[in-house]
CSV table of C-alpha atoms and ligand atoms in Angstrom, one decimal:
chain,number,residue,atom,x,y,z
I,171,MET,CA,-32.0,-17.5,3.7
I,172,GLY,CA,-31.1,-14.8,1.1
I,173,GLU,CA,-28.1,-14.7,-1.1
I,174,ASP,CA,-24.6,-15.2,0.3
I,175,VAL,CA,-22.9,-12.1,1.5
I,176,VAL,CA,-20.6,-10.4,-1.0
I,177,PRO,CA,-17.4,-10.2,1.0
I,178,PHE,CA,-15.2,-7.1,1.0
I,179,ASN,CA,-12.2,-9.1,-0.1
I,180,ARG,CA,-11.6,-12.6,-1.4
I,181,PRO,CA,-7.9,-13.2,-1.7
I,182,TYR,CA,-7.1,-14.6,-5.1
I,183,ALA,CA,-5.0,-17.6,-5.7
I,184,THR,CA,-3.7,-18.5,-9.1
I,185,GLY,CA,-3.7,-22.3,-8.5
I,186,ARG,CA,0.1,-22.6,-8.7
I,187,GLU,CA,0.9,-21.6,-5.1
I,188,LEU,CA,0.8,-25.0,-3.6
I,189,GLY,CA,3.0,-26.6,-6.3
I,190,TYR,CA,5.7,-24.0,-5.8
I,191,ILE,CA,5.5,-24.5,-2.0
I,192,GLN,CA,5.9,-28.2,-2.6
I,193,GLU,CA,8.9,-27.5,-4.8
I,194,ALA,CA,10.5,-25.5,-1.9
I,195,ILE,CA,9.9,-28.4,0.4
I,196,ASP,CA,11.3,-30.9,-2.0
I,197,VAL,CA,14.6,-29.1,-2.3
I,198,SER,CA,14.8,-28.4,1.5
I,199,GLU,CA,14.7,-24.6,1.0
I,200,THR,CA,12.2,-23.2,3.5
I,201,ALA,CA,14.0,-20.4,5.3
I,202,ALA,CA,14.9,-16.9,3.9
I,203,GLY,CA,17.0,-16.3,0.7
I,204,GLY,CA,16.0,-19.4,-1.3
I,205,PRO,CA,15.4,-19.7,-5.0
I,206,PHE,CA,11.9,-18.3,-5.0
I,207,ALA,CA,12.9,-15.4,-2.8
I,208,ARG,CA,15.7,-14.6,-5.3
I,209,ARG,CA,13.3,-14.9,-8.2
I,210,CYS,CA,10.8,-12.5,-6.5
I,211,GLU,CA,13.6,-10.1,-5.6
I,212,ALA,CA,15.1,-10.1,-9.1
I,213,TRP,CA,11.7,-9.4,-10.6
I,214,LEU,CA,10.9,-6.6,-8.2
I,215,ALA,CA,14.3,-5.0,-8.6
I,216,ASP,CA,14.0,-5.3,-12.4
I,217,HIS,CA,10.4,-4.0,-12.5
I,218,HIS,CA,11.3,-1.0,-10.4
I,219,GLY,CA,14.8,-0.4,-11.7
I,220,SER,CA,16.0,-0.6,-8.1
I,221,ALA,CA,19.6,-1.2,-6.9
I,222,ALA,CA,18.1,-3.9,-4.7
I,223,ALA,CA,14.8,-5.4,-3.6
I,224,LEU,CA,14.6,-7.2,-0.3
I,225,LEU,CA,11.7,-9.5,0.4
I,226,THR,CA,10.4,-8.9,3.9
I,227,HIS,CA,7.9,-10.6,6.2
I,228,SER,CA,5.5,-7.6,5.8
I,229,GLY,CA,5.1,-4.2,4.5
I,230,THR,CA,5.5,-3.0,8.1
I,231,GLY,CA,8.9,-4.8,8.2
I,232,ALA,CA,9.9,-3.0,5.0
I,233,LEU,CA,8.9,0.4,6.5
I,234,GLU,CA,10.8,-0.4,9.8
I,235,LEU,CA,13.9,-1.4,7.8
I,236,ALA,CA,13.5,1.9,5.8
I,237,ALA,CA,13.4,3.9,9.1
I,238,LEU,CA,16.5,2.1,10.3
I,239,LEU,CA,18.3,2.9,7.1
I,240,ALA,CA,17.2,6.5,7.1
I,241,GLY,CA,19.0,6.8,10.4
I,242,VAL,CA,16.3,8.8,12.1
I,243,GLY,CA,16.2,9.0,15.9
I,244,PRO,CA,14.8,10.9,18.8
I,245,GLY,CA,13.8,14.5,17.9
I,246,ASP,CA,14.0,13.9,14.2
I,247,GLU,CA,10.8,14.6,12.2
I,248,VAL,CA,9.3,12.6,9.4
I,249,ILE,CA,6.4,14.2,7.4
I,250,MET,CA,3.6,12.0,6.2
I,251,PRO,CA,-0.2,12.0,5.8
I,252,SER,CA,-2.4,11.4,8.8
I,253,PHE,CA,-4.8,9.6,6.4
I,254,THR,CA,-2.8,6.3,6.2
I,255,TYR,CA,-2.3,3.0,7.8
I,256,THR,CA,-0.9,2.8,11.3
I,257,THR,CA,2.5,1.4,10.5
I,258,THR,CA,3.5,4.2,8.1
I,259,ALA,CA,3.9,6.2,11.3
I,260,SER,CA,4.8,3.5,13.9
I,261,ALA,CA,7.8,2.4,11.9
I,262,PHE,CA,9.4,5.8,12.5
I,263,ALA,CA,8.0,6.3,16.0
I,264,LEU,CA,9.7,3.0,16.9
I,265,ARG,CA,13.1,4.7,16.2
I,266,GLY,CA,12.1,7.6,18.5
I,267,ALA,CA,11.4,9.9,15.5
I,268,VAL,CA,8.3,12.1,15.5
I,269,PRO,CA,5.8,11.6,12.7
I,270,VAL,CA,4.5,15.0,11.6
I,271,PHE,CA,1.1,14.6,10.0
I,272,VAL,CA,-0.1,16.8,7.2
I,273,ASP,CA,-3.4,16.9,5.5
I,274,VAL,CA,-4.2,15.3,2.2
I,275,ARG,CA,-5.6,16.9,-1.0
I,276,GLU,CA,-9.4,17.1,-1.1
I,277,ASP,CA,-9.4,15.7,-4.7
I,278,THR,CA,-6.9,12.8,-4.6
I,279,LEU,CA,-6.7,12.0,-0.8
I,280,ARG,CA,-2.9,12.1,-1.2
I,281,ILE,CA,-0.3,14.6,0.0
I,282,ASP,CA,1.6,16.9,-2.4
I,283,ALA,CA,4.6,19.2,-2.2
I,284,ASP,CA,2.5,22.2,-1.1
I,285,LEU,CA,1.1,20.4,1.9
I,286,VAL,CA,4.5,19.1,2.9
I,287,ALA,CA,6.4,22.4,2.4
I,288,GLY,CA,4.8,24.2,5.3
I,289,ALA,CA,5.6,21.4,7.7
I,290,ILE,CA,9.4,21.4,7.1
I,291,THR,CA,11.5,22.4,10.1
I,292,PRO,CA,15.3,22.2,10.8
I,293,ARG,CA,14.5,18.8,12.4
I,294,THR,CA,12.8,17.3,9.3
I,295,LYS,CA,14.8,14.3,8.0
I,296,ALA,CA,12.4,12.5,5.7
I,297,VAL,CA,9.0,12.6,3.9
I,298,VAL,CA,6.8,9.6,3.4
I,299,PRO,CA,4.3,9.9,0.5
I,300,VAL,CA,1.6,7.3,0.6
I,301,HIS,CA,0.2,6.3,-2.8
I,302,TYR,CA,-3.3,5.9,-1.5
I,303,ALA,CA,-5.6,3.5,-3.4
I,304,GLY,CA,-2.7,2.6,-5.7
I,305,ALA,CA,-2.6,6.0,-7.5
I,306,ALA,CA,0.4,8.2,-7.6
I,307,VAL,CA,1.3,11.1,-5.3
I,308,ASP,CA,2.4,14.0,-7.6
I,309,MET,CA,6.0,13.0,-7.1
I,310,ASP,CA,8.1,15.4,-9.3
I,311,PRO,CA,7.4,18.6,-7.2
I,312,LEU,CA,7.8,16.5,-4.0
I,313,LEU,CA,11.1,15.1,-5.1
I,314,GLU,CA,12.3,18.6,-6.0
I,315,LEU,CA,11.2,19.9,-2.6
I,316,ALA,CA,13.0,17.0,-0.8
I,317,ARG,CA,16.2,17.7,-2.8
I,318,GLU,CA,16.1,21.4,-1.9
I,319,HIS,CA,15.9,20.5,1.8
I,320,GLY,CA,18.1,17.4,1.8
I,321,LEU,CA,15.2,15.1,2.9
I,322,MET,CA,15.1,11.4,2.3
I,323,VAL,CA,12.0,10.2,0.4
I,324,ILE,CA,10.5,6.9,1.5
I,325,GLU,CA,7.5,5.9,-0.6
I,326,ASP,CA,4.8,3.9,1.2
I,327,ALA,CA,3.8,2.0,-2.0
I,328,ALA,CA,1.9,-0.7,0.0
I,329,HIS,CA,-1.2,-0.2,-2.2
I,330,ALA,CA,0.6,0.4,-5.4
I,331,LEU,CA,2.1,-2.5,-7.2
I,332,PRO,CA,2.0,-2.3,-10.3
I,333,SER,CA,1.0,1.4,-10.7
I,334,ASP,CA,3.1,4.2,-12.1
I,335,TYR,CA,3.8,7.9,-12.1
I,336,ARG,CA,4.5,9.2,-15.6
I,337,GLY,CA,5.8,5.8,-16.7
I,338,ARG,CA,7.9,5.3,-13.6
I,339,PRO,CA,6.7,2.5,-11.3
I,340,LEU,CA,5.6,3.6,-7.8
I,341,GLY,CA,8.1,2.7,-5.2
I,342,SER,CA,10.9,3.4,-7.5
I,343,LEU,CA,11.0,7.2,-7.2
I,344,GLY,CA,12.1,7.8,-3.6
I,345,HIS,CA,15.4,6.7,-2.0
I,346,LEU,CA,13.4,3.8,-0.7
I,347,GLY,CA,10.0,2.3,-1.4
I,348,ALA,CA,7.9,-0.2,0.7
I,349,LEU,CA,5.5,-2.7,-0.8
I,350,SER,CA,3.1,-5.0,1.0
I,351,PHE,CA,1.8,-8.5,0.1
I,352,HIS,CA,-0.7,-8.7,2.9
I,353,GLU,CA,-3.8,-10.7,2.1
I,354,THR,CA,-5.7,-7.5,1.4
I,355,LYS,CA,-3.3,-6.2,-1.3
I,356,ASN,CA,-3.4,-6.9,-5.0
I,357,LEU,CA,-0.6,-9.4,-4.9
I,358,THR,CA,-0.4,-11.4,-1.8
I,359,CYS,CA,1.4,-14.2,0.1
I,360,GLY,CA,-0.7,-13.9,3.3
I,361,GLU,CA,1.8,-11.7,5.0
I,362,GLY,CA,4.7,-10.2,3.1
I,363,GLY,CA,6.4,-7.1,1.8
I,364,ALA,CA,9.5,-5.8,0.1
I,365,LEU,CA,11.9,-2.9,0.5
I,366,LEU,CA,13.0,-1.3,-2.8
I,367,VAL,CA,16.4,0.3,-2.4
I,368,ASN,CA,16.6,2.8,-5.2
I,369,ASP,CA,19.5,4.8,-3.9
I,370,GLU,CA,22.5,2.7,-4.8
I,371,SER,CA,24.6,4.1,-1.8
I,372,LEU,CA,22.1,2.5,0.6
I,373,ALA,CA,22.1,-0.9,-0.9
I,374,LYS,CA,25.1,-2.4,0.9
I,375,ARG,CA,24.0,-1.4,4.4
I,376,ALA,CA,20.4,-2.3,3.6
I,377,ARG,CA,21.5,-5.9,2.9
I,378,VAL,CA,23.4,-6.1,6.3
I,379,LEU,CA,20.5,-4.7,8.3
I,380,PHE,CA,18.1,-7.0,6.5
I,381,ASP,CA,20.4,-10.0,7.3
I,382,LYS,CA,20.1,-9.5,11.1
I,383,GLY,CA,23.1,-7.1,11.1
I,384,THR,CA,25.5,-9.6,9.5
I,385,ASP,CA,27.5,-9.8,6.3
I,386,ARG,CA,25.9,-13.2,5.5
I,387,ALA,CA,25.2,-12.1,1.9
I,388,ARG,CA,28.9,-11.5,1.3
I,389,PHE,CA,29.7,-14.8,2.9
I,390,LEU,CA,27.3,-16.6,0.5
I,391,ARG,CA,29.0,-14.9,-2.4
I,392,GLY,CA,32.3,-16.2,-1.2
I,393,GLU,CA,33.7,-12.7,-0.5
I,394,VAL,CA,34.5,-13.4,3.2
I,395,ASP,CA,35.3,-16.7,4.8
I,396,ARG,CA,32.8,-16.3,7.7
I,397,TYR,CA,30.0,-14.0,8.5
I,398,THR,CA,29.8,-11.9,11.7
I,399,TRP,CA,27.9,-9.2,13.4
I,400,ARG,CA,28.5,-5.9,11.5
I,401,ASP,CA,25.8,-3.5,12.3
I,402,VAL,CA,22.4,-3.2,14.0
I,403,GLY,CA,19.6,-5.2,12.2
I,404,SER,CA,16.8,-7.6,12.7
I,405,SER,CA,15.0,-10.5,11.2
I,406,PHE,CA,13.2,-8.8,8.3
I,407,ALA,CA,13.2,-11.5,5.7
I,408,ALA,CA,10.2,-13.5,4.4
I,409,SER,CA,10.4,-17.3,4.5
I,410,GLU,CA,10.8,-19.3,1.3
I,411,ILE,CA,7.2,-20.7,1.8
I,412,SER,CA,5.9,-17.1,1.4
I,413,ALA,CA,8.2,-16.4,-1.5
I,414,ALA,CA,7.0,-19.5,-3.3
I,415,TYR,CA,3.4,-18.4,-2.9
I,416,LEU,CA,4.3,-14.9,-4.0
I,417,TRP,CA,6.1,-16.0,-7.1
I,418,ALA,CA,2.8,-17.5,-8.4
I,419,GLN,CA,1.1,-14.2,-7.9
I,420,ILE,CA,3.9,-12.2,-9.5
I,421,GLU,CA,3.7,-14.4,-12.6
I,422,SER,CA,0.0,-13.4,-12.8
I,423,VAL,CA,0.4,-9.7,-12.1
I,424,ASP,CA,-0.9,-8.6,-15.5
I,425,GLU,CA,-4.0,-10.8,-15.3
I,426,ILE,CA,-4.7,-9.8,-11.6
I,427,THR,CA,-4.4,-6.1,-12.5
I,428,ALA,CA,-6.6,-6.3,-15.6
I,429,SER,CA,-9.3,-8.2,-13.8
I,430,ARG,CA,-9.4,-5.7,-10.9
I,431,ARG,CA,-9.4,-2.8,-13.3
I,432,ALA,CA,-12.4,-4.3,-15.1
I,433,VAL,CA,-14.4,-4.3,-11.8
I,434,TRP,CA,-13.1,-0.9,-10.8
I,435,ASP,CA,-14.1,0.6,-14.2
I,436,THR,CA,-17.6,-1.0,-14.0
I,437,TYR,CA,-18.2,0.6,-10.6
I,438,HIS,CA,-16.9,3.9,-11.8
I,439,ALA,CA,-19.2,4.0,-14.8
I,440,ALA,CA,-22.2,2.8,-12.7
I,441,PHE,CA,-21.8,5.6,-10.1
I,442,ALA,CA,-21.4,8.5,-12.5
I,443,ALA,CA,-25.0,9.5,-12.4
I,444,LEU,CA,-25.1,9.4,-8.5
I,445,GLU,CA,-22.1,11.8,-8.6
I,446,ASP,CA,-24.0,14.1,-11.0
I,447,ASP,CA,-26.9,14.0,-8.6
I,448,GLY,CA,-24.6,15.1,-5.7
I,449,ARG,CA,-25.2,11.9,-3.7
I,450,LEU,CA,-21.7,10.8,-3.6
I,451,ARG,CA,-18.2,11.5,-4.8
I,452,ARG,CA,-16.3,9.0,-6.9
I,453,PRO,CA,-12.6,8.4,-6.4
I,454,SER,CA,-10.3,10.7,-8.3
I,455,MET,CA,-7.2,8.9,-9.4
I,456,GLY,CA,-5.4,11.8,-11.1
I,457,THR,CA,-3.9,11.7,-14.5
I,458,ASP,CA,-0.3,11.1,-13.6
I,459,GLY,CA,-0.2,7.4,-14.4
I,460,ALA,CA,-1.9,4.0,-14.6
I,461,HIS,CA,-3.4,2.8,-11.3
I,462,ASN,CA,-3.8,-0.8,-10.2
I,463,ALA,CA,-7.4,-0.7,-9.0
I,464,HIS,CA,-6.3,-1.5,-5.4
I,465,LEU,CA,-9.6,-0.2,-3.9
I,466,TYR,CA,-12.8,1.5,-4.8
I,467,GLY,CA,-13.7,4.1,-2.2
I,468,LEU,CA,-16.6,6.4,-2.6
I,469,GLN,CA,-17.4,9.3,-0.4
I,470,VAL,CA,-21.0,9.6,0.6
I,471,THR,CA,-22.1,13.3,0.8
I,472,GLY,CA,-25.2,12.4,2.8
I,473,PRO,CA,-27.6,12.2,4.4
I,474,PRO,CA,-27.6,9.2,4.7
I,475,GLY,CA,-24.3,9.3,6.5
I,476,ARG,CA,-21.4,6.9,6.1
I,477,ASP,CA,-22.4,4.4,8.8
I,478,GLU,CA,-26.0,4.3,7.7
I,479,VAL,CA,-24.9,3.5,4.2
I,480,ILE,CA,-22.5,0.7,5.4
I,481,ASP,CA,-25.4,-0.7,7.5
I,482,ALA,CA,-27.8,-0.5,4.5
I,483,LEU,CA,-25.3,-2.3,2.4
I,484,ALA,CA,-24.8,-4.9,5.1
I,485,ALA,CA,-28.6,-5.4,5.2
I,486,ARG,CA,-28.4,-6.2,1.5
I,487,GLY,CA,-25.6,-8.7,1.9
I,488,VAL,CA,-22.8,-6.4,0.8
I,489,GLN,CA,-19.8,-6.1,3.1
I,490,ALA,CA,-18.5,-2.5,2.8
I,491,VAL,CA,-15.9,-0.9,5.1
I,492,PHE,CA,-14.8,2.6,6.1
I,493,HIS,CA,-11.2,3.7,5.8
I,494,TYR,CA,-8.6,5.2,8.2
I,495,VAL,CA,-9.3,6.8,11.4
I,496,PRO,CA,-6.8,9.7,10.9
I,497,LEU,CA,-3.7,8.9,12.9
I,498,HIS,CA,-3.5,12.3,14.6
I,499,LEU,CA,-6.8,11.4,16.3
I,500,SER,CA,-5.6,8.0,17.6
I,501,GLU,CA,-4.2,7.5,21.1
I,502,ALA,CA,-0.7,6.6,19.9
I,503,GLY,CA,-0.8,9.3,17.3
I,504,ARG,CA,-1.4,11.9,20.0
I,505,ARG,CA,1.4,10.5,22.1
I,506,HIS,CA,4.2,9.9,19.5
I,507,ALA,CA,3.4,12.3,16.7
I,508,ARG,CA,2.2,15.8,16.0
I,509,ALA,CA,-0.2,17.3,13.6
I,510,HIS,CA,0.8,20.2,11.4
I,511,GLY,CA,-2.0,22.6,11.1
I,512,ASP,CA,-5.6,21.8,10.4
I,513,LEU,CA,-6.2,18.3,9.0
I,514,ALA,CA,-9.8,19.1,8.0
I,515,VAL,CA,-9.8,17.0,4.8
I,516,SER,CA,-8.5,13.9,6.5
I,517,GLU,CA,-11.1,14.2,9.2
I,518,ARG,CA,-14.0,14.9,6.8
I,519,VAL,CA,-13.0,12.2,4.3
I,520,SER,CA,-12.6,9.6,7.1
I,521,GLY,CA,-16.2,10.2,8.0
I,522,ARG,CA,-17.5,9.8,4.5
I,523,LEU,CA,-15.5,7.0,2.8
I,524,VAL,CA,-17.1,3.7,2.0
I,525,ARG,CA,-14.9,1.0,0.4
I,526,LEU,CA,-16.7,-1.5,-1.8
I,527,PRO,CA,-16.0,-5.2,-2.3
I,528,LEU,CA,-13.3,-5.6,-5.0
I,529,TRP,CA,-11.1,-8.6,-5.8
I,530,ALA,CA,-9.4,-10.2,-8.7
I,531,HIS,CA,-11.9,-12.1,-11.0
I,532,MET,CA,-14.9,-10.9,-9.0
I,533,PRO,CA,-17.8,-12.2,-11.1
I,534,ALA,CA,-20.4,-9.9,-12.7
I,535,ALA,CA,-23.3,-11.0,-10.4
I,536,PRO,CA,-21.8,-9.8,-7.2
I,537,VAL,CA,-20.5,-6.6,-8.9
I,538,GLN,CA,-24.0,-5.9,-10.1
I,539,ARG,CA,-25.4,-6.7,-6.6
I,540,VAL,CA,-23.1,-4.1,-5.1
I,541,ILE,CA,-24.1,-1.5,-7.6
I,542,ARG,CA,-27.8,-2.2,-7.0
I,543,ALA,CA,-27.3,-2.1,-3.2
I,544,VAL,CA,-25.4,1.3,-3.3
I,545,HIS,CA,-28.2,2.8,-5.3
I,546,GLU,CA,-30.8,1.4,-2.9
I,547,ALA,CA,-28.8,2.6,0.1
I,548,LEU,CA,-28.8,6.1,-1.3
I,549,GLY,CA,-32.5,6.0,-2.2
I,550,ALA,CA,-31.7,6.1,-6.0
I,551,GLU,CA,-33.0,4.0,-8.8
I,552,ALA,CA,-30.5,1.4,-10.0
I,553,PRO,CA,-29.4,1.3,-13.6
I,554,ALA,CA,-31.1,-1.3,-15.8
I,555,THR,CA,-28.1,-3.8,-15.8
I,556,ALA,CA,-28.1,-3.8,-12.0
I,557,ARG,CA,-31.8,-4.5,-11.5
I,558,PRO,CA,-32.7,-8.0,-10.2
X,804,LIG,C1,-0.9,-2.6,4.2
X,804,LIG,C2,-0.2,-1.4,4.5
X,804,LIG,C3,0.9,-1.3,5.2
X,804,LIG,C4,1.5,-2.4,6.0
X,804,LIG,O1,1.7,-3.6,5.3
X,804,LIG,P1,1.6,-5.0,6.0
X,804,LIG,O2,2.2,-5.9,5.0
X,804,LIG,O3,0.2,-5.3,6.4
X,804,LIG,O4,2.6,-4.9,7.2
X,804,LIG,C5,1.6,0.0,5.3
X,804,LIG,N1,1.1,1.0,4.8
X,804,LIG,C6,-0.1,1.0,4.0
X,804,LIG,C7,-0.6,2.3,3.4
X,804,LIG,C8,-0.8,-0.2,3.9
X,804,LIG,O5,-1.9,-0.2,3.3
């Protein structure tokens, strides 16, 4: 047997998660809205300067709540990249709205105001920038465009805690922002998410929709003597078990981010020469803010092609994965959405992208093994530090 496989992801636990879950059990608080959930929400609202932060069962739940709050319905259009995760689009399609896919920039793999501007029609109601890989969409021109056209801005910041755009935390710039705490994200509680409500005028209704369409929050504050059905809504909240787990992660956010950045920076330095040789393209994170090292995705310019590289890495015990079949090419994308113009970059990048193993506190040995394997897979000589 050779060495163990270097997994793509290894969810990081701080060691305090179980103790906090035990605390929640000890005080008989296991449903939504308990002390850990309030702590997480207070931290998230404070970090982002949001009017409210609502802890949800998933990032998808946060996007679905955002779509409900945006009030979009049949015939309304919502502009977003095709190069994103399924639920960026399905959250709006679920309301009968039409996702309108635009291409992403060749350099950053993110949308910008120029790409969005051409897709605006009288039916456009909202735009959903996705902060891919935890680095910022160029938000100022996009926010200006949205203001001019009266569009709601809903940030898909699922990758992006705690990254920023010119000093402003991602997720805090649009009317609404969605975060994810899925196992694959930087901070996790298995499954979880949050909706950041940045537009104060949406906060009251957000709370009611989040509370299954009731005014339970006002009842708990003693403002009404019973709570009743006030609006549409659903069960969006995370349980206190998840919140307890997440609180341990939030407490360690700086340490988690720093350790991921160290791995990311090591990869980036190690692949500079391969980029100079024209064998691959390293990720371009832009200069608009600090990124959280959510993922390291390199584009192989081949030959060898993307699948051959992934297979060659697998043969060396390194689990690498591709990213995003563009949504406009998917079965449901064709049925529920439409593409605006030519999405050539999304299609090309999807065929080239290889994401490398990266997790918090990933030790030096597997990092060097990945670096060595990438060089071998591309037929290049590995740098001295990465030689066996
Ligand atoms: C992870 C992710 C989501 C969905 O989050 P879940 O918590 O898995 O529901 C949405 N959008 C993007 C870009 C994501 O990466």
